[in-house]
Short mmCIF file of C-alpha atoms in Angstrom, two decimals:
data_model
loop_
_atom_site.label_atom_id
_atom_site.label_comp_id
_atom_site.label_asym_id
_atom_site.label_seq_id
_atom_site.Cartn_x
_atom_site.Cartn_y
_atom_site.Cartn_z
CA MET A 381 0.00 0.00 0.00
CA LEU A 382 1.17 3.50 -0.77
CA THR A 383 2.18 5.67 2.16
CA ARG A 384 0.45 8.98 2.68
CA GLN A 385 3.71 10.70 1.79
CA GLN A 386 4.06 8.76 -1.47
CA VAL A 387 0.54 9.76 -2.41
CA THR A 388 0.95 13.47 -1.68
CA GLN A 389 4.34 13.63 -3.39
CA THR A 390 2.97 11.84 -6.46
CA GLN A 391 -0.09 14.09 -6.54
CA ALA A 392 2.16 17.18 -6.54
CA ARG A 393 4.34 15.71 -9.30
CA ALA A 394 1.30 14.83 -11.42
CA ALA A 395 -0.25 18.27 -10.93
CA ALA A 396 3.03 19.86 -12.05
CA LEU A 397 3.11 17.69 -15.17
CA LEU A 398 -0.51 18.60 -15.98
CA GLU A 399 0.32 22.27 -15.53
CA ALA A 400 3.27 21.90 -17.90
CA ALA A 401 0.82 20.41 -20.38
CA GLY A 402 -1.39 23.50 -20.01
CA ILE A 403 -4.12 21.62 -18.13
CA MET A 404 -5.64 23.46 -15.18
CA LEU A 405 -7.16 21.73 -12.16
CA THR A 406 -9.30 23.20 -9.43
CA PRO A 407 -7.82 23.08 -5.88
CA ASP A 408 -10.38 20.37 -5.07
CA GLU A 409 -9.33 18.27 -8.06
CA ARG A 410 -5.69 18.58 -7.01
CA VAL A 411 -6.53 17.21 -3.54
CA HIS A 412 -8.52 14.31 -5.03
CA LEU A 413 -6.00 13.43 -7.74
CA GLU A 414 -5.90 9.64 -7.71
CA VAL A 415 -2.65 7.70 -7.50
CA ALA A 416 -2.75 4.04 -8.53
CA ASP A 417 0.03 1.51 -7.99
CA PHE A 418 -2.30 -1.42 -8.67
CA GLY A 419 -1.19 -3.02 -5.42
CA LEU A 420 2.22 -3.93 -6.86
CA GLY A 421 4.22 -1.53 -4.69
CA ASP A 422 6.41 -0.48 -7.61
CA LEU A 423 4.91 2.91 -8.43
CA ASP A 424 7.88 4.25 -10.41
CA ARG A 425 7.50 1.45 -12.94
CA THR A 426 3.87 0.38 -12.69
CA GLY A 427 1.19 2.92 -11.94
CA LEU A 428 -0.41 6.14 -12.99
CA ALA A 429 -2.10 9.26 -11.64
CA LEU A 430 -5.51 10.33 -12.82
CA VAL A 431 -8.16 13.00 -12.56
CA VAL A 432 -11.73 11.87 -13.18
CA TYR A 433 -13.55 14.88 -14.64
CA VAL A 434 -16.90 13.15 -14.99
CA ASN A 435 -18.17 9.58 -14.75
CA ASN A 436 -21.92 9.20 -15.03
CA ASP A 437 -24.22 6.53 -16.45
CA ARG A 438 -23.67 7.82 -20.01
CA TYR A 439 -20.04 8.84 -20.46
CA CYS A 440 -16.74 9.34 -18.69
CA ALA A 441 -13.77 11.68 -19.14
CA LYS A 442 -10.43 11.53 -17.35
CA GLU A 443 -6.92 12.89 -17.56
CA LEU A 444 -4.21 10.24 -17.17
CA VAL A 445 -0.69 11.15 -16.08
CA LEU A 446 2.20 8.76 -16.60
CA PHE A 447 5.69 9.48 -15.32
CA PRO A 448 8.74 8.62 -17.46
CA ARG A 449 8.55 4.98 -18.57
CA GLN A 450 5.71 4.27 -16.16
CA THR A 451 3.33 1.50 -17.27
CA CYS A 452 -0.39 0.94 -16.87
CA PRO A 453 -0.54 -2.87 -16.84
CA GLN A 454 -2.46 -5.09 -19.24
CA HIS A 455 -6.21 -5.26 -18.72
CA ARG A 456 -9.56 -5.33 -20.48
CA HIS A 457 -13.04 -3.98 -19.79
CA PRO A 458 -15.45 -6.93 -20.05
CA PRO A 459 -19.18 -6.79 -20.79
CA VAL A 460 -21.30 -6.04 -17.70
CA GLY A 461 -25.02 -6.70 -18.06
CA ASP A 462 -26.28 -4.81 -21.12
CA ASP A 463 -23.00 -2.92 -21.43
CA PRO A 464 -20.69 -4.51 -24.04
CA GLY A 465 -17.71 -3.27 -22.00
CA LYS A 466 -16.04 0.08 -21.66
CA GLN A 467 -14.90 1.66 -24.93
CA GLU A 468 -12.10 4.20 -24.62
CA THR A 469 -10.57 6.88 -26.81
CA PHE A 470 -7.06 7.88 -25.73
CA ARG A 471 -5.87 11.28 -26.91
CA CYS A 472 -2.27 12.16 -26.20
CA ARG A 473 -1.95 15.73 -24.91
CA TRP A 474 1.70 15.86 -23.91
CA GLY A 475 4.76 13.61 -24.22
CA THR A 476 4.79 10.22 -25.89
CA VAL A 477 2.82 7.12 -25.06
CA TRP A 478 3.08 3.63 -26.50
CA LEU A 479 -0.19 1.77 -26.46
CA TYR A 480 -0.37 -2.00 -26.99
CA VAL A 481 -3.55 -3.75 -28.07
CA GLU A 482 -4.57 -7.07 -29.57
CA GLY A 483 -3.53 -7.51 -33.22
CA GLU A 484 -0.44 -7.97 -35.34
CA PRO A 485 2.46 -7.69 -32.88
CA ALA A 486 5.33 -5.25 -33.51
CA GLN A 487 8.66 -6.92 -34.25
CA ASN A 488 10.51 -4.87 -31.66
CA ILE A 489 8.28 -2.99 -29.30
CA ARG A 490 9.49 0.35 -28.07
CA ALA A 491 8.15 0.05 -24.51
CA GLU A 492 9.54 -2.45 -22.02
CA PRO A 493 7.23 -4.48 -19.78
CA PRO A 494 8.17 -3.92 -16.13
CA GLU A 495 10.84 -6.33 -14.89
CA GLY A 496 9.42 -9.30 -13.08
CA GLY A 497 5.99 -8.88 -14.69
CA GLU A 498 6.90 -9.80 -18.27
CA ALA A 499 4.70 -12.90 -18.24
CA TYR A 500 1.61 -10.72 -17.81
CA TYR A 501 2.14 -8.75 -21.01
CA THR A 502 0.83 -10.70 -23.99
CA VAL A 503 -0.46 -8.17 -26.58
CA PHE A 504 2.05 -6.23 -28.65
CA HIS A 505 0.28 -4.44 -31.47
CA GLU A 506 1.97 -1.06 -31.07
CA VAL A 507 0.37 2.37 -31.42
CA GLU A 508 2.65 5.35 -30.80
CA LEU A 509 0.83 8.50 -29.74
CA HIS A 510 2.21 12.02 -29.75
CA PRO A 511 0.29 15.19 -28.79
CA GLY A 512 -2.85 15.41 -30.95
CA ASP A 513 -2.84 11.71 -31.82
CA GLN A 514 -5.64 9.49 -30.60
CA TYR A 515 -6.76 5.87 -30.71
CA THR A 516 -10.02 4.16 -29.79
CA ILE A 517 -9.82 0.82 -27.96
CA PRO A 518 -12.83 -1.43 -28.60
CA PRO A 519 -14.65 -2.97 -25.60
CA ASN A 520 -13.23 -6.12 -24.02
CA THR A 521 -9.86 -5.72 -25.79
CA TRP A 522 -6.62 -6.44 -23.92
CA HIS A 523 -4.44 -3.33 -23.72
CA TRP A 524 -1.57 -1.77 -21.79
CA PHE A 525 0.47 1.38 -22.21
CA GLN A 526 3.73 3.00 -21.21
CA ALA A 527 4.99 6.59 -21.32
CA GLY A 528 8.15 7.63 -23.13
CA ALA A 529 11.24 9.03 -21.43
CA GLY A 530 9.57 12.36 -20.62
CA GLY A 531 6.27 11.00 -19.28
CA ALA A 532 2.88 11.62 -20.85
CA VAL A 533 -0.53 13.19 -20.34
CA VAL A 534 -3.43 11.40 -22.02
CA SER A 535 -7.10 12.41 -22.13
CA GLU A 536 -9.47 9.47 -21.93
CA PHE A 537 -12.98 9.84 -23.39
CA SER A 538 -15.12 6.76 -22.84
CA SER A 539 -18.36 5.04 -22.02
CA PRO A 540 -18.95 4.83 -18.22
CA SER A 541 -16.07 3.56 -16.04
CA ARG A 542 -16.76 0.61 -13.78
CA ASP A 543 -13.22 -0.08 -12.60
CA ALA A 544 -14.27 -2.88 -10.26
CA TYR A 545 -15.11 -5.09 -13.26
CA ASP A 546 -11.78 -4.64 -15.03
CA VAL A 547 -9.87 -7.84 -15.72
CA TRP A 548 -6.08 -7.76 -15.28
CA THR A 549 -3.61 -10.26 -16.73
CA ASP A 550 -1.44 -10.08 -13.62
CA PRO A 551 -3.23 -11.91 -10.77
CA ARG A 552 -1.31 -9.86 -8.18
CA ILE A 553 -3.11 -6.67 -9.17
CA ARG A 554 -5.54 -5.06 -6.78
CA ARG A 555 -7.30 -1.96 -8.13
CA ILE A 556 -8.15 0.06 -5.06
CA PRO A 557 -8.18 3.80 -5.52
CA GLU A 558 -5.68 5.47 -3.20
CA GLY A 559 -4.94 9.09 -2.65
CA THR A 560 -8.33 10.35 -3.69
CA GLY A 561 -8.18 12.52 -0.60
CA ASP A 562 -11.06 10.67 0.98
CA GLU A 563 -8.92 8.78 3.47
CA ALA A 564 -7.62 12.08 4.79
CA THR A 565 -11.05 13.34 5.74
CA MET B 1145 -23.40 31.25 -45.99
CA LEU B 1146 -19.77 31.63 -45.00
CA THR B 1147 -17.30 32.29 -47.78
CA ARG B 1148 -14.39 29.92 -48.26
CA GLN B 1149 -12.08 32.73 -47.13
CA GLN B 1150 -14.08 33.34 -43.93
CA VAL B 1151 -13.87 29.66 -43.15
CA THR B 1152 -10.11 29.32 -43.69
CA GLN B 1153 -9.36 32.54 -41.79
CA THR B 1154 -11.54 31.44 -38.88
CA GLN B 1155 -9.97 27.98 -38.87
CA ALA B 1156 -6.50 29.54 -38.62
CA ARG B 1157 -7.63 31.87 -35.83
CA ALA B 1158 -9.23 28.98 -33.91
CA ALA B 1159 -6.16 26.77 -34.32
CA ALA B 1160 -4.00 29.60 -32.97
CA LEU B 1161 -6.26 29.99 -29.95
CA LEU B 1162 -6.14 26.24 -29.29
CA GLU B 1163 -2.36 26.31 -29.53
CA ALA B 1164 -2.25 29.19 -27.04
CA ALA B 1165 -4.33 26.98 -24.75
CA GLY B 1166 -1.74 24.21 -25.11
CA ILE B 1167 -4.03 22.01 -27.21
CA MET B 1168 -2.40 20.28 -30.16
CA LEU B 1169 -4.25 19.27 -33.32
CA THR B 1170 -3.10 16.99 -36.10
CA PRO B 1171 -2.74 18.61 -39.56
CA ASP B 1172 -5.85 16.70 -40.61
CA GLU B 1173 -7.86 18.04 -37.66
CA ARG B 1174 -6.75 21.58 -38.52
CA VAL B 1175 -8.09 21.17 -42.06
CA HIS B 1176 -11.40 19.75 -40.82
CA LEU B 1177 -11.90 22.27 -38.01
CA GLU B 1178 -15.57 23.16 -38.20
CA VAL B 1179 -16.79 26.75 -38.31
CA ALA B 1180 -20.45 27.37 -37.45
CA ASP B 1181 -22.31 30.63 -37.95
CA PHE B 1182 -25.70 28.93 -37.52
CA GLY B 1183 -26.87 30.50 -40.77
CA LEU B 1184 -27.14 33.95 -39.19
CA GLY B 1185 -24.27 35.51 -41.16
CA ASP B 1186 -22.96 37.30 -38.08
CA LEU B 1187 -19.99 35.09 -37.19
CA ASP B 1188 -18.18 37.63 -35.00
CA ARG B 1189 -21.12 37.74 -32.63
CA THR B 1190 -22.89 34.41 -33.11
CA GLY B 1191 -20.92 31.30 -33.89
CA LEU B 1192 -18.15 29.02 -32.79
CA ALA B 1193 -15.39 26.80 -34.09
CA LEU B 1194 -15.08 23.19 -33.06
CA VAL B 1195 -12.99 20.06 -33.33
CA VAL B 1196 -14.85 16.78 -32.95
CA TYR B 1197 -12.36 14.32 -31.47
CA VAL B 1198 -14.76 11.40 -31.35
CA ASN B 1199 -18.49 10.90 -31.82
CA ASN B 1200 -19.64 7.30 -31.74
CA ASP B 1201 -22.80 5.53 -30.56
CA ARG B 1202 -21.61 5.65 -26.92
CA TYR B 1203 -19.88 8.98 -26.24
CA CYS B 1204 -18.63 12.17 -27.82
CA ALA B 1205 -15.77 14.58 -27.12
CA LYS B 1206 -15.15 17.95 -28.74
CA GLU B 1207 -13.10 21.08 -28.29
CA LEU B 1208 -15.13 24.30 -28.64
CA VAL B 1209 -13.46 27.60 -29.51
CA LEU B 1210 -15.24 30.90 -28.94
CA PHE B 1211 -13.76 34.21 -29.99
CA PRO B 1212 -14.09 37.27 -27.74
CA ARG B 1213 -17.74 37.81 -26.79
CA GLN B 1214 -18.89 35.26 -29.38
CA THR B 1215 -22.15 33.46 -28.52
CA CYS B 1216 -23.44 29.96 -29.13
CA PRO B 1217 -27.19 30.61 -29.33
CA GLN B 1218 -29.86 29.08 -27.12
CA HIS B 1219 -30.78 25.47 -27.85
CA ARG B 1220 -31.61 22.13 -26.27
CA HIS B 1221 -30.97 18.49 -27.09
CA PRO B 1222 -34.35 16.73 -27.07
CA PRO B 1223 -35.03 13.01 -26.53
CA VAL B 1224 -34.56 10.93 -29.70
CA GLY B 1225 -35.99 7.42 -29.56
CA ASP B 1226 -34.55 5.65 -26.50
CA ASP B 1227 -32.06 8.46 -25.94
CA PRO B 1228 -33.28 10.94 -23.27
CA GLY B 1229 -31.36 13.70 -25.09
CA LYS B 1230 -27.71 14.62 -25.20
CA GLN B 1231 -26.10 15.28 -21.82
CA GLU B 1232 -23.03 17.51 -21.87
CA THR B 1233 -20.22 18.36 -19.50
CA PHE B 1234 -18.47 21.63 -20.35
CA ARG B 1235 -14.96 22.04 -18.97
CA CYS B 1236 -13.34 25.42 -19.45
CA ARG B 1237 -9.71 25.05 -20.57
CA TRP B 1238 -8.79 28.63 -21.35
CA GLY B 1239 -10.39 32.07 -21.01
CA THR B 1240 -13.77 32.73 -19.48
CA VAL B 1241 -17.17 31.49 -20.53
CA TRP B 1242 -20.60 32.40 -19.22
CA LEU B 1243 -23.08 29.58 -19.52
CA TYR B 1244 -26.82 30.16 -19.16
CA VAL B 1245 -29.24 27.36 -18.32
CA GLU B 1246 -32.77 26.98 -17.03
CA GLY B 1247 -33.19 27.94 -13.36
CA GLU B 1248 -33.12 30.96 -11.09
CA PRO B 1249 -32.13 33.85 -13.39
CA ALA B 1250 -29.19 36.10 -12.50
CA GLN B 1251 -30.19 39.67 -11.66
CA ASN B 1252 -27.67 41.16 -14.05
CA ILE B 1253 -26.15 38.71 -16.46
CA ARG B 1254 -22.57 39.25 -17.49
CA ALA B 1255 -22.97 38.17 -21.11
CA GLU B 1256 -24.98 40.14 -23.63
CA PRO B 1257 -27.33 38.39 -26.06
CA PRO B 1258 -26.39 39.35 -29.63
CA GLU B 1259 -28.13 42.52 -30.82
CA GLY B 1260 -31.24 41.83 -32.84
CA GLY B 1261 -31.62 38.31 -31.40
CA GLU B 1262 -32.51 39.24 -27.80
CA ALA B 1263 -36.00 37.72 -28.09
CA TYR B 1264 -34.47 34.29 -28.60
CA TYR B 1265 -32.61 34.26 -25.27
CA THR B 1266 -34.94 33.25 -22.44
CA VAL B 1267 -32.85 31.35 -19.83
CA PHE B 1268 -30.55 33.32 -17.56
CA HIS B 1269 -29.31 31.10 -14.77
CA GLU B 1270 -25.64 32.08 -14.92
CA VAL B 1271 -22.62 29.79 -14.52
CA GLU B 1272 -19.23 31.44 -14.90
CA LEU B 1273 -16.46 29.06 -15.91
CA HIS B 1274 -12.74 29.67 -15.67
CA PRO B 1275 -9.98 27.18 -16.59
CA GLY B 1276 -10.52 23.98 -14.60
CA ASP B 1277 -14.19 24.72 -13.89
CA GLN B 1278 -16.85 22.49 -15.35
CA TYR B 1279 -20.63 22.14 -15.44
CA THR B 1280 -22.92 19.33 -16.61
CA ILE B 1281 -26.05 20.29 -18.56
CA PRO B 1282 -28.91 17.78 -18.18
CA PRO B 1283 -30.61 16.46 -21.34
CA ASN B 1284 -33.32 18.57 -22.96
CA THR B 1285 -32.34 21.70 -21.00
CA TRP B 1286 -32.28 25.09 -22.73
CA HIS B 1287 -28.79 26.60 -22.68
CA TRP B 1288 -26.58 29.15 -24.40
CA PHE B 1289 -23.10 30.48 -23.76
CA GLN B 1290 -20.80 33.38 -24.51
CA ALA B 1291 -17.05 33.87 -24.17
CA GLY B 1292 -15.49 36.67 -22.15
CA ALA B 1293 -13.39 39.47 -23.63
CA GLY B 1294 -10.43 37.18 -24.39
CA GLY B 1295 -12.36 34.30 -25.96
CA ALA B 1296 -12.53 30.78 -24.54
CA VAL B 1297 -11.67 27.15 -25.16
CA VAL B 1298 -14.10 24.62 -23.71
CA SER B 1299 -13.86 20.81 -23.75
CA GLU B 1300 -17.20 19.11 -24.19
CA PHE B 1301 -17.64 15.54 -22.91
CA SER B 1302 -21.05 14.10 -23.70
CA SER B 1303 -23.36 11.34 -24.77
CA PRO B 1304 -23.47 10.96 -28.59
CA SER B 1305 -24.02 14.13 -30.68
CA ARG B 1306 -26.92 14.15 -33.09
CA ASP B 1307 -26.83 17.81 -34.11
CA ALA B 1308 -29.65 17.45 -36.61
CA TYR B 1309 -32.14 16.96 -33.76
CA ASP B 1310 -31.12 20.07 -31.80
CA VAL B 1311 -33.90 22.56 -31.14
CA TRP B 1312 -33.02 26.26 -31.39
CA THR B 1313 -35.03 29.12 -29.92
CA ASP B 1314 -34.26 31.36 -32.90
CA PRO B 1315 -36.25 30.10 -35.91
CA ARG B 1316 -33.74 31.66 -38.31
CA ILE B 1317 -31.02 29.20 -37.28
CA ARG B 1318 -29.82 26.58 -39.71
CA ARG B 1319 -27.22 24.18 -38.36
CA ILE B 1320 -25.26 23.03 -41.36
CA PRO B 1321 -21.62 22.23 -40.75
CA GLU B 1322 -19.37 24.42 -42.85
CA GLY B 1323 -15.65 24.42 -43.19
CA THR B 1324 -15.15 20.79 -42.30
CA GLY B 1325 -12.87 20.66 -45.30
CA ASP B 1326 -15.17 18.25 -47.09
CA GLU B 1327 -16.49 20.82 -49.55
CA ALA B 1328 -12.94 21.49 -50.69
CA THR B 1329 -12.42 17.90 -51.78
#
């Protein structure tokens, strides 16, 4: 589990990166900036910070912040009831991000799966996104992504988020939001 | 109808404003940047420029650009079939925007309905948005908005857009996309 200090330091670092990308947050959003290490305790390599702008029963929008070479591990958004699964459009705002999805694998991928977790990365169709580039991930499709050497800011536009239903390749992963500010109140 | 020159000049001006706001477009998006004057032929006062990032059967995301004191006229998104009507979250990214929706009217509104069209502005509950501020407009709710003296950039996250069904208070309005680049091909 992340320490309170890790969370606040990471929140400040993420807010600074968003500001560099020209993205303004309210003071309340800064306090509630979410830090995820997916329960792996290796935040520098596996994790991300995010701001959820809106998540209602019709649509969702978030800002994702990845530090240099940080990875969001492989997962998919399965069907839930009438919902065919979350569909996501990633739009790179700042930096470089390599996105991997199902499909023809790249010969030499540019990202590097985090050491020790290699077995849990199985899709290698590579999509490189620079600012202004975007890609839509169909529902229930395995995907993972990693930032380039300078980190990345990615806007996510999607159908509603129901994180609890996400399926992760790595069985060690626990997706419990930390650092949303709620535990401090 | 807008002239080709008006469209290209407005596209360039909108792209410059987006760049000032730190928002990058691809060359293709710049060419397809949409300019709307709503058929009123008074673009400086009534109109907007927009980039549609994604509009599928589940969600929609756009960037809206308003020049100084430019107004998007009053309209609502009615129910269509099973859809209760488009729901929109406006997030101000740059500049100032005054949004007016149904509800308790402000005593003295800060925006000014465009001259000659005053009769078509009937909702005056005021929401002032600065960078980082956002507001969600329920489906089928009358609304209009105007930029402050420096213009504004607003991200719109929403359920799917079906512009053809929009209902406008001003019967003179025609909502035909112009300047999407398609007419030049």
